[in-house]
mmCIF file of C-alpha atoms in Angstrom:
data_model
loop_
_atom_site.group_PDB
_atom_site.id
_atom_site.type_symbol
_atom_site.label_atom_id
_atom_site.label_comp_id
_atom_site.label_asym_id
_atom_site.label_seq_id
_atom_site.Cartn_x
_atom_site.Cartn_y
_atom_site.Cartn_z
ATOM 1 C CA MET A 1 -57.112 -12.820 6.186
ATOM 2 C CA HIS A 2 -56.670 -14.762 2.968
ATOM 3 C CA ILE A 3 -54.799 -17.870 4.016
ATOM 4 C CA GLY A 4 -55.859 -19.809 0.913
ATOM 5 C CA LYS A 5 -54.772 -17.020 -1.416
ATOM 6 C CA GLN A 6 -51.463 -16.540 0.400
ATOM 7 C CA LEU A 7 -50.765 -20.276 0.297
ATOM 8 C CA LYS A 8 -51.520 -20.424 -3.430
ATOM 9 C CA GLU A 9 -49.236 -17.444 -4.012
ATOM 10 C CA GLY A 10 -46.408 -18.960 -1.978
ATOM 11 C CA LEU A 11 -46.634 -22.360 -3.622
ATOM 12 C CA LEU A 12 -47.478 -21.411 -7.202
ATOM 13 C CA THR A 13 -48.329 -17.994 -8.565
ATOM 14 C CA GLN A 14 -45.760 -16.062 -6.488
ATOM 15 C CA ASN A 15 -43.385 -18.930 -5.711
ATOM 16 C CA PRO A 16 -40.231 -17.299 -4.288
ATOM 17 C CA VAL A 17 -37.792 -19.370 -6.353
ATOM 18 C CA LEU A 18 -39.607 -20.232 -9.592
ATOM 19 C CA VAL A 19 -41.533 -16.990 -10.117
ATOM 20 C CA GLN A 20 -39.896 -14.248 -8.023
ATOM 21 C CA LEU A 21 -36.453 -15.762 -8.795
ATOM 22 C CA LEU A 22 -35.194 -15.008 -5.279
ATOM 23 C CA GLY A 23 -32.604 -16.929 -3.265
ATOM 24 C CA MET A 24 -30.981 -18.520 -6.319
ATOM 25 C CA CYS A 25 -27.549 -18.919 -4.731
ATOM 26 C CA SER A 26 -28.583 -21.141 -1.847
ATOM 27 C CA THR A 27 -31.037 -22.993 -4.083
ATOM 28 C CA LEU A 28 -28.299 -23.975 -6.531
ATOM 29 C CA ALA A 29 -25.697 -24.717 -3.908
ATOM 30 C CA ILE A 30 -27.371 -26.941 -1.342
ATOM 31 C CA THR A 31 -29.760 -29.051 -3.434
ATOM 32 C CA THR A 32 -27.332 -31.958 -3.852
ATOM 33 C CA THR A 33 -29.140 -34.261 -1.413
ATOM 34 C CA VAL A 34 -32.740 -34.432 -0.195
ATOM 35 C CA ALA A 35 -31.640 -34.193 3.450
ATOM 36 C CA ASN A 36 -29.843 -30.900 2.756
ATOM 37 C CA GLY A 37 -32.848 -29.567 0.856
ATOM 38 C CA ILE A 38 -35.242 -30.273 3.718
ATOM 39 C CA GLY A 39 -32.853 -28.899 6.359
ATOM 40 C CA MET A 40 -32.264 -25.678 4.461
ATOM 41 C CA GLY A 41 -35.950 -25.280 3.557
ATOM 42 C CA LEU A 42 -37.104 -25.672 7.156
ATOM 43 C CA SER A 43 -34.400 -23.325 8.492
ATOM 44 C CA VAL A 44 -35.393 -20.627 5.998
ATOM 45 C CA THR A 45 -39.100 -21.136 6.758
ATOM 46 C CA ILE A 46 -38.545 -20.726 10.514
ATOM 47 C CA ILE A 47 -36.330 -17.659 10.125
ATOM 48 C CA LEU A 48 -38.642 -16.117 7.517
ATOM 49 C CA THR A 49 -41.715 -16.543 9.730
ATOM 50 C CA LEU A 50 -39.988 -15.169 12.850
ATOM 51 C CA SER A 51 -38.436 -12.192 11.075
ATOM 52 C CA ASN A 52 -41.752 -11.420 9.316
ATOM 53 C CA ILE A 53 -43.588 -11.358 12.673
ATOM 54 C CA PHE A 54 -41.021 -9.104 14.348
ATOM 55 C CA ILE A 55 -40.658 -6.726 11.424
ATOM 56 C CA SER A 56 -44.441 -6.460 11.238
ATOM 57 C CA LEU A 57 -44.590 -5.683 14.973
ATOM 58 C CA LEU A 58 -41.877 -3.038 14.597
ATOM 59 C CA ARG A 59 -43.264 -1.566 11.361
ATOM 60 C CA ARG A 60 -44.518 1.659 12.996
ATOM 61 C CA ILE A 61 -41.385 2.128 15.117
ATOM 62 C CA ILE A 62 -38.724 1.699 12.431
ATOM 63 C CA PRO A 63 -38.094 4.993 10.561
ATOM 64 C CA GLU A 64 -38.122 4.656 6.792
ATOM 65 C CA GLN A 65 -34.559 5.887 6.275
ATOM 66 C CA VAL A 66 -32.965 3.132 8.371
ATOM 67 C CA ARG A 67 -35.446 0.340 7.663
ATOM 68 C CA ILE A 68 -33.066 -1.858 5.659
ATOM 69 C CA ALA A 69 -30.412 -1.695 8.377
ATOM 70 C CA ALA A 70 -33.028 -2.526 11.005
ATOM 71 C CA TYR A 71 -34.343 -5.488 8.972
ATOM 72 C CA ILE A 72 -30.841 -6.868 8.510
ATOM 73 C CA VAL A 73 -30.158 -6.684 12.260
ATOM 74 C CA VAL A 74 -33.420 -8.505 13.065
ATOM 75 C CA ILE A 75 -32.822 -11.169 10.376
ATOM 76 C CA ALA A 76 -29.161 -11.662 11.335
ATOM 77 C CA GLY A 77 -30.193 -12.056 14.967
ATOM 78 C CA PHE A 78 -32.645 -14.846 14.151
ATOM 79 C CA VAL A 79 -30.211 -16.566 11.789
ATOM 80 C CA THR A 80 -27.532 -16.614 14.482
ATOM 81 C CA ILE A 81 -30.003 -17.985 17.032
ATOM 82 C CA VAL A 82 -31.117 -20.766 14.664
ATOM 83 C CA ASP A 83 -27.472 -21.500 13.773
ATOM 84 C CA LEU A 84 -26.462 -21.827 17.439
ATOM 85 C CA LEU A 85 -29.504 -23.978 18.265
ATOM 86 C CA LEU A 86 -28.811 -26.277 15.294
ATOM 87 C CA GLN A 87 -25.165 -26.655 16.313
ATOM 88 C CA ALA A 88 -26.131 -27.448 19.894
ATOM 89 C CA PHE A 89 -29.078 -29.772 19.317
ATOM 90 C CA PHE A 90 -28.833 -31.037 15.717
ATOM 91 C CA PRO A 91 -25.069 -31.178 15.029
ATOM 92 C CA ASP A 92 -25.479 -33.500 12.016
ATOM 93 C CA ILE A 93 -27.758 -31.108 10.126
ATOM 94 C CA ALA A 94 -25.598 -28.137 11.143
ATOM 95 C CA GLU A 95 -22.555 -29.875 9.714
ATOM 96 C CA SER A 96 -24.068 -30.769 6.359
ATOM 97 C CA LEU A 97 -25.558 -27.293 5.827
ATOM 98 C CA GLY A 98 -22.268 -25.713 6.895
ATOM 99 C CA VAL A 99 -21.742 -22.179 5.700
ATOM 100 C CA PHE A 100 -25.220 -21.853 4.167
ATOM 101 C CA ILE A 101 -26.959 -21.238 7.491
ATOM 102 C CA PRO A 102 -25.038 -17.999 8.221
ATOM 103 C CA LEU A 103 -25.636 -17.038 4.576
ATOM 104 C CA ILE A 104 -29.411 -17.042 5.147
ATOM 105 C CA VAL A 105 -28.811 -13.495 6.464
ATOM 106 C CA VAL A 106 -28.292 -12.305 2.911
ATOM 107 C CA ASN A 107 -30.881 -14.624 1.353
ATOM 108 C CA CYS A 108 -32.957 -12.090 -0.536
ATOM 109 C CA ILE A 109 -36.236 -13.998 -0.005
ATOM 110 C CA ILE A 110 -36.254 -12.902 3.625
ATOM 111 C CA LEU A 111 -35.363 -9.278 2.941
ATOM 112 C CA ALA A 112 -37.829 -9.143 0.047
ATOM 113 C CA ARG A 113 -40.721 -10.432 2.162
ATOM 114 C CA ALA A 114 -39.796 -8.021 4.966
ATOM 115 C CA GLU A 115 -39.793 -5.083 2.580
ATOM 116 C CA SER A 116 -42.767 -5.973 0.383
ATOM 117 C CA PHE A 117 -45.111 -7.684 2.842
ATOM 118 C CA ALA A 118 -44.233 -7.683 6.552
ATOM 119 C CA SER A 119 -43.587 -3.938 6.735
ATOM 120 C CA LYS A 120 -47.106 -3.218 5.384
ATOM 121 C CA ASN A 121 -49.241 -5.866 7.106
ATOM 122 C CA LYS A 122 -50.375 -7.026 10.548
ATOM 123 C CA PRO A 123 -48.238 -9.599 12.422
ATOM 124 C CA LEU A 124 -50.639 -12.519 11.895
ATOM 125 C CA ALA A 125 -50.847 -11.967 8.128
ATOM 126 C CA ALA A 126 -47.054 -11.549 8.043
ATOM 127 C CA ALA A 127 -46.583 -14.834 9.889
ATOM 128 C CA VAL A 128 -48.869 -16.637 7.415
ATOM 129 C CA ASP A 129 -46.976 -15.015 4.543
ATOM 130 C CA GLY A 130 -43.636 -16.174 5.972
ATOM 131 C CA LEU A 131 -44.967 -19.683 6.433
ATOM 132 C CA CYS A 132 -46.461 -19.910 2.915
ATOM 133 C CA GLN A 133 -43.429 -18.450 1.163
ATOM 134 C CA GLY A 134 -41.180 -20.725 3.241
ATOM 135 C CA VAL A 135 -43.206 -23.799 2.299
ATOM 136 C CA GLY A 136 -43.017 -22.749 -1.364
ATOM 137 C CA TYR A 137 -39.234 -22.437 -1.075
ATOM 138 C CA THR A 138 -38.930 -25.779 0.735
ATOM 139 C CA LEU A 139 -41.044 -27.505 -1.915
ATOM 140 C CA VAL A 140 -38.822 -26.274 -4.760
ATOM 141 C CA LEU A 141 -35.688 -27.335 -2.845
ATOM 142 C CA LEU A 142 -37.251 -30.752 -2.264
ATOM 143 C CA VAL A 143 -38.073 -31.280 -5.956
ATOM 144 C CA MET A 144 -34.658 -30.004 -7.105
ATOM 145 C CA SER A 145 -32.669 -32.013 -4.588
ATOM 146 C CA ALA A 146 -34.685 -35.186 -5.333
ATOM 147 C CA ILE A 147 -33.955 -34.834 -9.074
ATOM 148 C CA ARG A 148 -30.276 -34.043 -8.522
ATOM 149 C CA GLU A 149 -29.668 -36.709 -5.884
ATOM 150 C CA LEU A 150 -31.401 -39.388 -7.967
ATOM 151 C CA LEU A 151 -29.632 -38.578 -11.250
ATOM 152 C CA GLY A 152 -26.331 -37.450 -9.726
ATOM 153 C CA SER A 153 -25.655 -40.134 -7.113
ATOM 154 C CA GLY A 154 -28.286 -42.802 -7.791
ATOM 155 C CA THR A 155 -29.784 -42.434 -4.325
ATOM 156 C CA LEU A 156 -32.964 -40.890 -2.949
ATOM 157 C CA ALA A 157 -32.867 -39.515 0.614
ATOM 158 C CA GLY A 158 -29.819 -41.708 1.247
ATOM 159 C CA THR A 159 -31.229 -45.043 0.015
ATOM 160 C CA ALA A 160 -29.696 -46.475 -3.164
ATOM 161 C CA VAL A 161 -32.033 -46.616 -6.158
ATOM 162 C CA PHE A 162 -29.488 -47.754 -8.757
ATOM 163 C CA PRO A 163 -25.710 -48.322 -8.588
ATOM 164 C CA GLY A 164 -23.674 -45.096 -8.260
ATOM 165 C CA GLU A 165 -21.464 -46.037 -11.241
ATOM 166 C CA TYR A 166 -24.351 -45.342 -13.618
ATOM 167 C CA ALA A 167 -25.167 -41.926 -12.141
ATOM 168 C CA ALA A 168 -24.515 -38.714 -14.072
ATOM 169 C CA GLN A 169 -22.028 -36.986 -11.768
ATOM 170 C CA MET A 170 -22.691 -33.745 -13.588
ATOM 171 C CA MET A 171 -26.100 -33.490 -11.904
ATOM 172 C CA ALA A 172 -24.498 -33.274 -8.456
ATOM 173 C CA LEU A 173 -22.155 -30.497 -9.638
ATOM 174 C CA PRO A 174 -23.172 -26.831 -10.080
ATOM 175 C CA VAL A 175 -23.922 -27.505 -13.773
ATOM 176 C CA GLY A 176 -26.682 -29.889 -12.781
ATOM 177 C CA GLY A 177 -28.086 -27.275 -10.415
ATOM 178 C CA PHE A 178 -28.376 -24.688 -13.189
ATOM 179 C CA LEU A 179 -29.920 -27.215 -15.588
ATOM 180 C CA THR A 180 -32.499 -28.465 -13.087
ATOM 181 C CA LEU A 181 -33.440 -24.960 -12.010
ATOM 182 C CA GLY A 182 -33.740 -23.818 -15.637
ATOM 183 C CA PHE A 183 -36.060 -26.689 -16.521
ATOM 184 C CA LEU A 184 -38.200 -26.133 -13.432
ATOM 185 C CA ILE A 185 -38.554 -22.398 -14.126
ATOM 186 C CA ALA A 186 -39.472 -23.135 -17.761
ATOM 187 C CA LEU A 187 -42.053 -25.685 -16.610
ATOM 188 C CA MET A 188 -43.520 -23.148 -14.184
ATOM 189 C CA GLN A 189 -43.733 -20.450 -16.875
ATOM 190 C CA TRP A 190 -45.434 -22.867 -19.244
ATOM 191 C CA ALA A 191 -47.957 -23.898 -16.595
ATOM 192 C CA ARG A 192 -48.637 -20.257 -15.731
ATOM 193 C CA SER A 193 -49.184 -19.223 -19.330
ATOM 194 C CA LYS A 194 -51.525 -22.217 -19.798
ATOM 195 C CA ALA A 195 -53.484 -21.273 -16.696
ATOM 196 C CA GLY A 196 -53.622 -17.634 -17.809
ATOM 197 C CA LYS A 197 -55.114 -18.568 -21.203
ATOM 198 C CA GLY A 198 -57.622 -20.958 -19.657
ATOM 199 C CA GLY A 199 -58.885 -18.205 -17.372
ATOM 200 C CA LYS A 200 -59.652 -15.837 -20.257
ATOM 201 C CA MET B 1 -34.963 20.243 -8.348
ATOM 202 C CA SER B 2 -37.006 23.157 -6.951
ATOM 203 C CA ARG B 3 -35.465 25.365 -4.274
ATOM 204 C CA GLU B 4 -38.169 24.526 -1.779
ATOM 205 C CA ASN B 5 -37.487 20.827 -2.205
ATOM 206 C CA ALA B 6 -33.780 21.282 -1.672
ATOM 207 C CA GLU B 7 -34.390 23.264 1.496
ATOM 208 C CA ARG B 8 -36.697 20.654 2.911
ATOM 209 C CA ARG B 9 -34.199 17.931 2.203
ATOM 210 C CA GLN B 10 -31.488 19.849 4.020
ATOM 211 C CA SER B 11 -33.716 20.558 6.980
ATOM 212 C CA ILE B 12 -34.466 16.842 7.348
ATOM 213 C CA SER B 13 -30.838 15.845 7.294
ATOM 214 C CA ILE B 14 -29.810 18.290 10.012
ATOM 215 C CA ASP B 15 -32.806 18.123 12.322
ATOM 216 C CA PRO B 16 -31.133 16.771 15.453
ATOM 217 C CA ARG B 17 -34.326 15.286 16.867
ATOM 218 C CA TYR B 18 -34.950 13.277 13.714
ATOM 219 C CA VAL B 19 -31.356 12.075 13.507
ATOM 220 C CA GLY B 20 -31.551 11.185 17.185
ATOM 221 C CA ARG B 21 -34.674 9.143 16.556
ATOM 222 C CA LEU B 22 -33.028 7.259 13.681
ATOM 223 C CA ALA B 23 -29.941 6.441 15.711
ATOM 224 C CA GLY B 24 -31.951 5.698 18.835
ATOM 225 C CA THR B 25 -34.273 3.221 17.100
ATOM 226 C CA LEU B 26 -31.394 1.436 15.443
ATOM 227 C CA LEU B 27 -29.479 1.342 18.715
ATOM 228 C CA GLY B 28 -32.518 -0.046 20.516
ATOM 229 C CA ILE B 29 -32.994 -2.828 17.957
ATOM 230 C CA CYS B 30 -29.288 -3.685 18.068
ATOM 231 C CA LEU B 31 -29.252 -3.767 21.886
ATOM 232 C CA ALA B 32 -32.342 -5.993 22.068
ATOM 233 C CA THR B 33 -30.867 -8.360 19.469
ATOM 234 C CA ALA B 34 -27.495 -8.458 21.236
ATOM 235 C CA LEU B 35 -29.179 -9.227 24.549
ATOM 236 C CA LEU B 36 -31.153 -12.086 22.991
ATOM 237 C CA LEU B 37 -28.037 -13.481 21.300
ATOM 238 C CA GLY B 38 -26.155 -13.319 24.588
ATOM 239 C CA VAL B 39 -28.832 -15.401 26.301
ATOM 240 C CA VAL B 40 -28.930 -17.997 23.488
ATOM 241 C CA ASN B 41 -25.131 -18.186 23.415
ATOM 242 C CA GLN B 42 -25.061 -18.729 27.176
ATOM 243 C CA VAL B 43 -27.435 -21.683 26.793
ATOM 244 C CA THR B 44 -25.868 -23.301 23.709
ATOM 245 C CA LYS B 45 -22.140 -22.730 24.242
ATOM 246 C CA PRO B 46 -21.508 -25.542 26.756
ATOM 247 C CA ARG B 47 -23.347 -28.018 24.516
ATOM 248 C CA ILE B 48 -21.546 -26.914 21.339
ATOM 249 C CA ASP B 49 -18.164 -27.121 23.090
ATOM 250 C CA ALA B 50 -18.980 -30.585 24.428
ATOM 251 C CA ILE B 51 -20.010 -31.803 20.949
ATOM 252 C CA GLN B 52 -16.789 -30.387 19.443
ATOM 253 C CA ARG B 53 -14.650 -32.058 22.112
ATOM 254 C CA GLU B 54 -16.491 -35.346 21.676
ATOM 255 C CA LYS B 55 -15.941 -35.279 17.915
ATOM 256 C CA GLN B 56 -12.265 -34.454 18.366
ATOM 257 C CA GLU B 57 -11.785 -37.270 20.866
ATOM 258 C CA ALA B 58 -13.664 -39.732 18.650
ATOM 259 C CA ALA B 59 -11.423 -38.854 15.700
ATOM 260 C CA MET B 60 -8.299 -39.213 17.868
ATOM 261 C CA ALA B 61 -9.434 -42.561 19.234
ATOM 262 C CA GLN B 62 -10.107 -43.745 15.684
ATOM 263 C CA VAL B 63 -6.631 -43.019 14.318
ATOM 264 C CA LEU B 64 -4.719 -44.104 17.434
ATOM 265 C CA PRO B 65 -6.569 -45.624 20.383
ATOM 266 C CA ALA B 66 -4.874 -44.688 23.642
ATOM 267 C CA GLU B 67 -5.719 -43.986 27.264
ATOM 268 C CA ARG B 68 -4.586 -40.409 27.442
ATOM 269 C CA TYR B 69 -3.590 -37.607 25.062
ATOM 270 C CA GLU B 70 -1.313 -34.720 25.987
ATOM 271 C CA PRO B 71 -0.920 -31.617 23.817
ATOM 272 C CA ALA B 72 2.605 -30.975 22.502
ATOM 273 C CA GLU B 73 4.282 -28.187 20.514
ATOM 274 C CA ALA B 74 3.929 -28.527 16.741
ATOM 275 C CA ALA B 75 6.615 -27.046 14.494
ATOM 276 C CA ALA B 76 5.834 -28.080 10.903
ATOM 277 C CA GLY B 77 3.620 -26.108 8.516
ATOM 278 C CA GLY B 78 -0.018 -27.107 8.123
ATOM 279 C CA VAL B 79 -0.048 -28.821 11.508
ATOM 280 C CA THR B 80 -2.677 -27.253 13.762
ATOM 281 C CA ALA B 81 -2.352 -29.515 16.815
ATOM 282 C CA LEU B 82 -0.128 -32.329 18.012
ATOM 283 C CA TYR B 83 -0.805 -34.729 20.877
ATOM 284 C CA ARG B 84 1.395 -37.357 22.532
ATOM 285 C CA ALA B 85 -0.632 -40.487 23.226
ATOM 286 C CA PHE B 86 0.009 -42.586 26.316
ATOM 287 C CA GLU B 87 -1.074 -46.067 27.349
ATOM 288 C CA GLY B 88 -0.579 -45.806 31.112
ATOM 289 C CA ALA B 89 2.957 -44.378 31.458
ATOM 290 C CA GLU B 90 4.120 -45.926 28.157
ATOM 291 C CA PRO B 91 4.155 -43.600 25.117
ATOM 292 C CA ALA B 92 1.840 -45.050 22.473
ATOM 293 C CA GLY B 93 2.532 -42.611 19.647
ATOM 294 C CA TYR B 94 1.261 -39.290 18.359
ATOM 295 C CA VAL B 95 -1.944 -37.826 16.999
ATOM 296 C CA VAL B 96 -1.490 -34.945 14.581
ATOM 297 C CA GLN B 97 -4.233 -32.613 13.431
ATOM 298 C CA VAL B 98 -3.231 -31.173 10.072
ATOM 299 C CA THR B 99 -4.760 -28.968 7.373
ATOM 300 C CA ALA B 100 -3.885 -29.819 3.756
ATOM 301 C CA ASN B 101 -4.918 -28.293 0.430
ATOM 302 C CA GLY B 102 -7.399 -30.390 -1.520
ATOM 303 C CA SER B 103 -8.826 -29.583 -4.929
ATOM 304 C CA GLN B 104 -11.652 -27.372 -3.591
ATOM 305 C CA GLY B 105 -10.243 -26.050 -0.341
ATOM 306 C CA ALA B 106 -8.725 -27.064 2.958
ATOM 307 C CA ILE B 107 -8.945 -30.681 4.107
ATOM 308 C CA GLN B 108 -8.799 -30.933 7.896
ATOM 309 C CA MET B 109 -7.610 -34.329 9.010
ATOM 310 C CA MET B 110 -6.328 -36.329 11.947
ATOM 311 C CA VAL B 111 -3.317 -38.621 11.515
ATOM 312 C CA GLY B 112 -2.200 -41.231 14.046
ATOM 313 C CA VAL B 113 1.501 -42.137 14.146
ATOM 314 C CA ASP B 114 3.026 -44.909 16.283
ATOM 315 C CA VAL B 115 6.324 -44.669 18.202
ATOM 316 C CA ASN B 116 8.220 -46.089 15.213
ATOM 317 C CA GLY B 117 6.951 -43.350 12.912
ATOM 318 C CA ALA B 118 4.427 -45.445 10.974
ATOM 319 C CA VAL B 119 0.881 -44.269 10.249
ATOM 320 C CA THR B 120 -1.775 -45.995 12.370
ATOM 321 C CA GLY B 121 -4.793 -44.283 10.895
ATOM 322 C CA VAL B 122 -6.110 -41.290 8.948
ATOM 323 C CA SER B 123 -9.450 -39.582 9.500
ATOM 324 C CA VAL B 124 -10.837 -36.594 7.609
ATOM 325 C CA ILE B 125 -12.684 -34.195 9.923
ATOM 326 C CA LYS B 126 -13.748 -31.474 7.535
ATOM 327 C CA HIS B 127 -13.466 -30.990 3.783
ATOM 328 C CA SER B 128 -15.143 -29.279 0.837
ATOM 329 C CA GLU B 129 -14.164 -31.670 -1.962
ATOM 330 C CA THR B 130 -16.420 -32.234 -4.973
ATOM 331 C CA PRO B 131 -19.237 -34.718 -4.264
ATOM 332 C CA ASN B 132 -18.728 -38.055 -6.082
ATOM 333 C CA ILE B 133 -15.180 -37.103 -7.149
ATOM 334 C CA GLY B 134 -13.033 -35.825 -4.281
ATOM 335 C CA THR B 135 -15.255 -37.603 -1.784
ATOM 336 C CA LYS B 136 -14.088 -40.932 -3.268
ATOM 337 C CA VAL B 137 -10.847 -40.153 -1.402
ATOM 338 C CA VAL B 138 -11.725 -38.073 1.655
ATOM 339 C CA ALA B 139 -15.027 -39.774 2.545
ATOM 340 C CA ASP B 140 -13.940 -43.363 1.822
ATOM 341 C CA GLN B 141 -12.325 -44.877 4.892
ATOM 342 C CA ALA B 142 -11.043 -47.838 2.835
ATOM 343 C CA VAL B 143 -8.978 -45.437 0.709
ATOM 344 C CA LEU B 144 -7.718 -43.504 3.739
ATOM 345 C CA ASP B 145 -6.743 -46.813 5.393
ATOM 346 C CA ARG B 146 -4.247 -47.404 2.546
ATOM 347 C CA PHE B 147 -1.929 -45.047 4.473
ATOM 348 C CA ILE B 148 -1.769 -47.393 7.464
ATOM 349 C CA GLY B 149 1.754 -48.707 7.977
ATOM 350 C CA MET B 150 3.423 -46.120 5.721
ATOM 351 C CA SER B 151 6.308 -44.096 7.146
ATOM 352 C CA ARG B 152 9.086 -41.703 6.150
ATOM 353 C CA ASP B 153 11.602 -44.546 5.785
ATOM 354 C CA GLY B 154 11.013 -44.630 2.032
ATOM 355 C CA GLY B 155 11.111 -40.824 1.720
ATOM 356 C CA GLU B 156 8.101 -38.574 1.129
ATOM 357 C CA ILE B 157 4.858 -40.348 0.310
ATOM 358 C CA THR B 158 4.000 -39.747 -3.362
ATOM 359 C CA VAL B 159 0.764 -40.451 -5.234
ATOM 360 C CA ASN B 160 0.815 -43.262 -7.829
ATOM 361 C CA THR B 161 4.599 -43.078 -8.252
ATOM 362 C CA GLY B 162 7.930 -43.545 -6.454
ATOM 363 C CA ASN B 163 9.145 -45.969 -3.780
ATOM 364 C CA ASN B 164 6.830 -44.797 -1.045
ATOM 365 C CA ARG B 165 3.701 -45.013 -3.118
ATOM 366 C CA PHE B 166 0.097 -44.224 -2.170
ATOM 367 C CA ASP B 167 -2.454 -45.511 -4.656
ATOM 368 C CA GLY B 168 -4.815 -42.610 -5.247
ATOM 369 C CA VAL B 169 -8.231 -42.612 -6.874
ATOM 370 C CA THR B 170 -8.501 -42.077 -10.631
ATOM 371 C CA GLY B 171 -10.133 -38.745 -11.448
ATOM 372 C CA ALA B 172 -9.475 -37.416 -7.971
ATOM 373 C CA THR B 173 -5.768 -36.691 -8.320
ATOM 374 C CA TYR B 174 -5.768 -33.379 -6.471
ATOM 375 C CA SER B 175 -7.776 -34.734 -3.552
ATOM 376 C CA SER B 176 -5.432 -37.766 -3.375
ATOM 377 C CA ARG B 177 -2.385 -35.489 -3.411
ATOM 378 C CA GLY B 178 -3.951 -33.251 -0.776
ATOM 379 C CA VAL B 179 -4.479 -36.118 1.635
ATOM 380 C CA ALA B 180 -0.969 -37.483 0.945
ATOM 381 C CA ASP B 181 0.510 -34.021 1.602
ATOM 382 C CA GLY B 182 -1.352 -33.931 4.905
ATOM 383 C CA VAL B 183 0.075 -37.287 5.950
ATOM 384 C CA ASN B 184 3.571 -36.155 4.918
ATOM 385 C CA ALA B 185 3.212 -33.004 7.014
ATOM 386 C CA ALA B 186 2.038 -35.055 9.981
ATOM 387 C CA LEU B 187 4.976 -37.463 9.677
ATOM 388 C CA ALA B 188 7.385 -34.538 9.364
ATOM 389 C CA ALA B 189 5.961 -32.931 12.493
ATOM 390 C CA VAL B 190 6.396 -36.159 14.460
ATOM 391 C CA ALA B 191 9.943 -36.632 13.096
ATOM 392 C CA ALA B 192 10.813 -33.082 14.177
ATOM 393 C CA LEU B 193 9.525 -33.852 17.660
ATOM 394 C CA SER B 194 11.411 -37.075 18.396
#
């Protein structure tokens, strides 16, 4: 068990969004407000952890030729369960995340972790991996949505920071999503190259 | 590709036991998942339905408060549901659920109409308009309240022009038009009814 290493990978060196460049679509689309970012991040973390555990448990049973189909069924099952539970018990979050919850089924972070980690490791390690990667994803969503909500609407987590008239609407639109993500990825690459040089 | 390799590949694809195992495993996973989903659905469905009904009733009460709503036949296009509202035995007006085209997609809204054919309230239930632009129309109750009191007497409601004028929001022309179209459709449906 290497919890520290896995956590570092999930948050920094193998961050699913900024380094592996997975799950771009949902990242760009839902990071307009901090509340959406947190809701989506937590949903993905829960589904990722559950699907990692189950795929790890089933790793010796699932034949190689049909593994992708089997993963998709397991992931889709958990997504539907989380979707139904959100609708029944947290209708406000379910409403603001809308169509993006069902779309977690095809979020490639989950399939990628199933294929590259959960199918080769024990359930406990897979659960830790799901948790760490999910936290890494949530953190990026949080940073992106904070930047976009602040610059795009002049609010932070719903509370007004400066009057909305002075906000750059562009930041709340898809353009702002691409810009923010681009800057964050560049920042991450710069930090990684710095760290790499320092190590040598 | 060597001949031996080709033969092995063929023998894998037609070995009935192997194919059976593939199909069986997949079937097992699907069945287990379906069973689990059935259980979760059983638990959550009553709650989800109740929340939906509550939301619907809250929206209806907002646009036209009344004691009782009865479903009626809707004829006009875009209208998804029409209710007659009653205060005791007295008819109080109509509540129309209508879907209009905004700038980014469908705008689902509820329109209240009194017995004289004048709008008593407009409420947007669901929309996908652009944040900070279209939402200045569909998410701003003060803007939606500008429809209150308007009717078909002056003809179709038009945005920023004409006799029966609705003052839209600058920069959100398509969203303004969408909402106005929805109100027009609702008024038309009520006119067709009475």
